[in-house]
Each structure stands twice: as structure tokens, then as C-alpha cells.
Tab-separated table of C-alpha atoms in Angstrom:
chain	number	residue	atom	x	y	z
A	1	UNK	CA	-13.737	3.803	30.037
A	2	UNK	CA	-12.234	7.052	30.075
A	3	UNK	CA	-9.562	8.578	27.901
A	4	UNK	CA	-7.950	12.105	28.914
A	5	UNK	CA	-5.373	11.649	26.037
A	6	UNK	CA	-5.904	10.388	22.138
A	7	UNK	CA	-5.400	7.023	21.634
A	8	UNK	CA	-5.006	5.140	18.518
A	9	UNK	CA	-6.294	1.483	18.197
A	10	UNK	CA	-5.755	-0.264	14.919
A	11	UNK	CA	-6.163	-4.128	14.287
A	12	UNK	CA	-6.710	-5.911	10.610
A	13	UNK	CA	-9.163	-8.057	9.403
A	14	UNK	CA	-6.275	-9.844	7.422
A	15	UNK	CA	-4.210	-10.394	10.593
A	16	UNK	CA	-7.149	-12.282	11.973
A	17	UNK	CA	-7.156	-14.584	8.991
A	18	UNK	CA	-4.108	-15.543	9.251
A	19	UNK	CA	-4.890	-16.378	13.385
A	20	UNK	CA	-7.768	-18.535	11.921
A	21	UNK	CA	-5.787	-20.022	8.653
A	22	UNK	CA	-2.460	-20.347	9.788
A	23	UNK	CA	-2.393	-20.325	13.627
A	24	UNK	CA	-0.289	-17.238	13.790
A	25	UNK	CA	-1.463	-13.624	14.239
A	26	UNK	CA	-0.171	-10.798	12.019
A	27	UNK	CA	-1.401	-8.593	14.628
A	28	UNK	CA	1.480	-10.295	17.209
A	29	UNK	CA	4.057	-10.006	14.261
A	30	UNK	CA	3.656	-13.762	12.880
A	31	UNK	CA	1.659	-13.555	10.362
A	32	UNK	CA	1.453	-16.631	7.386
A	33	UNK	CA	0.246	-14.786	4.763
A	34	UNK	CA	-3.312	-15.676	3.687
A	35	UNK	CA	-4.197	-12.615	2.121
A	36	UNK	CA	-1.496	-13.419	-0.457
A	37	UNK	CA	-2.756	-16.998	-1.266
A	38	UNK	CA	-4.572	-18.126	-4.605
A	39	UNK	CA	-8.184	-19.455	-4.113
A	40	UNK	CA	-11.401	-20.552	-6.093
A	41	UNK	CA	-14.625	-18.893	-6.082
A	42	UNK	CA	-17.337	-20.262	-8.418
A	43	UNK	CA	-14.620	-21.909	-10.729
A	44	UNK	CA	-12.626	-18.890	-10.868
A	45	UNK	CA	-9.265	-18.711	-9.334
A	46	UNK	CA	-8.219	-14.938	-7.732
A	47	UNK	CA	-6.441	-13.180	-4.858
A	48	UNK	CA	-9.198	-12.178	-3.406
A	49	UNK	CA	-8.065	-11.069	-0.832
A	50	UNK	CA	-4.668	-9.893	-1.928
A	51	UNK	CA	-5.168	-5.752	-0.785
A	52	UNK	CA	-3.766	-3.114	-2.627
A	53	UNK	CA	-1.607	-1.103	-1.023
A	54	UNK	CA	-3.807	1.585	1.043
A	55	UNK	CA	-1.822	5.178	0.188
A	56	UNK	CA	-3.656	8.481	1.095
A	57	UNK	CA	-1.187	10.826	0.113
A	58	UNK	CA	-3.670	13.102	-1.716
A	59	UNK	CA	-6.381	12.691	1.233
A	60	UNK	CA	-3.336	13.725	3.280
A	61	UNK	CA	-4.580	17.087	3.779
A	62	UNK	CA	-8.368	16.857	4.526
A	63	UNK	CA	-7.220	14.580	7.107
A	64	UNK	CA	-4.842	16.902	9.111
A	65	UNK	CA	-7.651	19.325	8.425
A	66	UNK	CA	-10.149	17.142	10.316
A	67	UNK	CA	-7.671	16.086	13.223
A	68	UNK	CA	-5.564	13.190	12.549
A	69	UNK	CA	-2.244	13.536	13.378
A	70	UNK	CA	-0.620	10.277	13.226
A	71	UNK	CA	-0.273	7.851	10.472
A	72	UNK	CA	0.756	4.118	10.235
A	73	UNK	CA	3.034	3.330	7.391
A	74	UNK	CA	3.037	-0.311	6.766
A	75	UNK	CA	6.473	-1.435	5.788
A	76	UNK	CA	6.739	-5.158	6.824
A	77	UNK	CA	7.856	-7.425	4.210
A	78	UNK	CA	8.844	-4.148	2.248
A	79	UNK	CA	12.100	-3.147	1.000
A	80	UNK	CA	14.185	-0.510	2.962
A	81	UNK	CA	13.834	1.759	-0.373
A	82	UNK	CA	10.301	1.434	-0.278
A	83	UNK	CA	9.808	2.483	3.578
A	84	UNK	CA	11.912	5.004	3.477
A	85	UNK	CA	10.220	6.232	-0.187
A	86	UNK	CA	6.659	6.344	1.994
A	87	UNK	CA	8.147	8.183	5.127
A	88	UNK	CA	9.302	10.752	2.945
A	89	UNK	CA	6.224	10.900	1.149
A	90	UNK	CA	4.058	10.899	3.462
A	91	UNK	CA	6.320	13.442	5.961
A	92	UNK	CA	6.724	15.888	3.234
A	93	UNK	CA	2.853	16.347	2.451
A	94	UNK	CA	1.744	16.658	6.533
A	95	UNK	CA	5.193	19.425	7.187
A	96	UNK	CA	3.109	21.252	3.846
A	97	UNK	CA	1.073	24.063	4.553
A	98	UNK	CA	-1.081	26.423	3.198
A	99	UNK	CA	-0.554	26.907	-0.898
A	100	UNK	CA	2.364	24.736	-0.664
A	101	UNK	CA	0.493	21.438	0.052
A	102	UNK	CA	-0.700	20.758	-3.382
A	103	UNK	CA	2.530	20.998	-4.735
A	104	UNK	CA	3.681	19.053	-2.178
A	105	UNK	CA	1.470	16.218	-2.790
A	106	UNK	CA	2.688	16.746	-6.638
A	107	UNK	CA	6.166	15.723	-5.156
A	108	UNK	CA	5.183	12.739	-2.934
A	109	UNK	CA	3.295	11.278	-5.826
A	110	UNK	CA	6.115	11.248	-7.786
A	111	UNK	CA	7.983	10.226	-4.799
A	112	UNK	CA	6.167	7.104	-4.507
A	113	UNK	CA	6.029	5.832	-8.099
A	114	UNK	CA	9.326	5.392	-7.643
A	115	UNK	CA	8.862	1.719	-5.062
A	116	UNK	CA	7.834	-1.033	-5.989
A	117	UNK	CA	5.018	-1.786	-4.721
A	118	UNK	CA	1.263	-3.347	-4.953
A	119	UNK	CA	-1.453	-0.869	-7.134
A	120	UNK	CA	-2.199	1.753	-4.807
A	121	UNK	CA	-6.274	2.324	-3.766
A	122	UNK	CA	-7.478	4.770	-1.287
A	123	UNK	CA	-9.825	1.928	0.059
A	124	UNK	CA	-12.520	2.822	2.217
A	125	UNK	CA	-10.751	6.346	2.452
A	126	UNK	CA	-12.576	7.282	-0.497
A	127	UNK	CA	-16.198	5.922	0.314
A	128	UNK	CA	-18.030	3.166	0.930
A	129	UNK	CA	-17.858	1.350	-1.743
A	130	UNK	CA	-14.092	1.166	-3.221
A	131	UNK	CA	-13.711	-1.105	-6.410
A	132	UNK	CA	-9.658	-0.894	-6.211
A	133	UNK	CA	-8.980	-2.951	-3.084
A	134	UNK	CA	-8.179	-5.631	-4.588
A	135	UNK	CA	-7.137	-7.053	-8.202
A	136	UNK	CA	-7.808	-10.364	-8.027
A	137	UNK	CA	-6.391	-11.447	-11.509
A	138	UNK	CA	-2.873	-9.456	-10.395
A	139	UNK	CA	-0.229	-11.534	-8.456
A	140	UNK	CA	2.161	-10.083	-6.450
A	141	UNK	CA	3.874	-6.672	-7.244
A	142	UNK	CA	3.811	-4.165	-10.028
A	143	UNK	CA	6.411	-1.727	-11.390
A	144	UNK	CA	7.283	0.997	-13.901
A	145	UNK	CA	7.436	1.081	-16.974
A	146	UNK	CA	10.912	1.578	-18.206
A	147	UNK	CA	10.628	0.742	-22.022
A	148	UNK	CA	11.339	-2.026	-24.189
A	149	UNK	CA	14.092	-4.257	-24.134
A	150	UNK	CA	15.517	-4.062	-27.833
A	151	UNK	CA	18.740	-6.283	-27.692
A	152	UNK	CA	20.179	-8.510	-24.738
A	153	UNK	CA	23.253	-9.883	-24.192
A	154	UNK	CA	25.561	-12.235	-22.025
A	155	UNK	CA	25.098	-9.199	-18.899
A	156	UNK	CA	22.879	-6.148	-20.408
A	157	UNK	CA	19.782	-5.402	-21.630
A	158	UNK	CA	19.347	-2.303	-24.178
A	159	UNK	CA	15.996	-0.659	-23.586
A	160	UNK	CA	13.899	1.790	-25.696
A	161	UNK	CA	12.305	4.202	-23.533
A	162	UNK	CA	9.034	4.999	-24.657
């Protein structure tokens, strides 16, 4: 087969799972969720196979630099805040050029703390062999740090920042 322009093909293991779990593909918009699941392996229970959330801002760069010029932002299931957060991010690192990128990646970094989100890992991005995919012993979401909650009452919380 012959391609005169680029093409981008992109499928997930996960989605699959989900087909063979559930019945219903991710990949066609459906999916039930799997990867999200609690299960046992050798008497321990994990989310094994709960990702992280893939974010590349600081490869950003080397990969404009070796030709890819298109990105897929995952955003189903996320909050509008946190989309829009990553589109931002992500558009105001690849619009940097020259000795404004790093700076720029400064920015989206900071940028992106701000959603809530899963731990971020740079997955396979990074090399071969990434140890941050996954945190099997971590359910669900994480978020910032804000402080300590010092007093509460009927409808407030007083927080010490740290």
C-alpha cells in the first residue's frame, strides 16, 4: 500500500480489553472500563492496568524536531478544565521556538499541575523500560496539595498552606 500523504494510525491495547472483557470497544467510543478495575495477582490486589496519564510536554520539542506534527490529547471521561488545561499546554510548547521553548515548557508544566488528573509518566516515550505506567496500589485520581485543614465548620474548611 501506498501513501503520498502522512497518515496517522493509533489504536490501544486497553481499548481491546475492554472488546474482550466487556463486549464493547473503546476504540468505537464504548468502552467499559477494564483498565480501571481492581484485580489479584499472586494474592495481591492492584490496578494493574490502571495507566498513568501519558504527558510529553517536556519531550515536546525533540519530537517536532524529529517530525511529528500532530498530537492526540486524550480527554474522554475528563473534565472540560482539564482538556482545555492540556490543549493549552500542549499548544503553547509546539507555537515555542527557538530559546523560548524551554521557558515555554516551564509554563505548560505549571499549566498542567493545575487538573486533576492521574500521575503523569512519559511511558514508553522515555525508553523501553518505563517503571511509571502504572501505580498499582493508587486508585483513581490524584491532586494538589493545598495544605491542611485546621478547623471546619457547618460550610468551610480553614486550611494552612504549607
Amino acid at each position: 500500500m501506498l501513501f503520498t500523504e502522512p497518515y496517522v494510525f493509533c489504536f490501544s491495547g486497553q481499548c481491546y480489553f475492554s472488546s474482550y472483557l466487556g463486549g464493547k470497544s473503546g476504540n468505537r467510543g464504548r468502552c467499559t472500563q477494564p483498565c480501571r478495575r481492581r484485580y489479584s495477582q499472586r494474592g495481591k490486589d492492584g490496578y494493574y492496568f490502571s495507566p498513568n496519564d501519558l504527558s510529553a510536554i517536556e519531550l515536546l520539542p525533540a519530537l517536532q524536531d524529529a517530525g511529528v506534527s500532530s498530537f492526540k490529547i486524550e480527554g474522554r471521561m475528563k473534565s472540560a478544565e482539564y482538556v482545555s488545561n492540556v490543549v493549552q499546554a500542549y499548544r503553547m510548547v509546539m507555537d515555542a521556538t527557538g530559546k523560548d521553548r524551554q521557558s515555554a515548557v516551564e509554563d505548560a508544566r505549571k499549566l498542567l499541575k493545575q487538573s486533576f488528573g492521574r500521575t503523569p509518566t512519559k511511558g514508553f516515550l522515555a525508553g523501553r523500560q518505563p517503571t511509571d505506567m502504572a501505580t498499582p496500589a493508587l486508585r483513581g485520581s490524584t491532586g494538589r496539595y493545598l495544605g491542611e485543614v485546621t478547623r471546619a465548620t457547618d460550610n468551610k474548611l480553614v486550611l494552612q498552606e504549607p
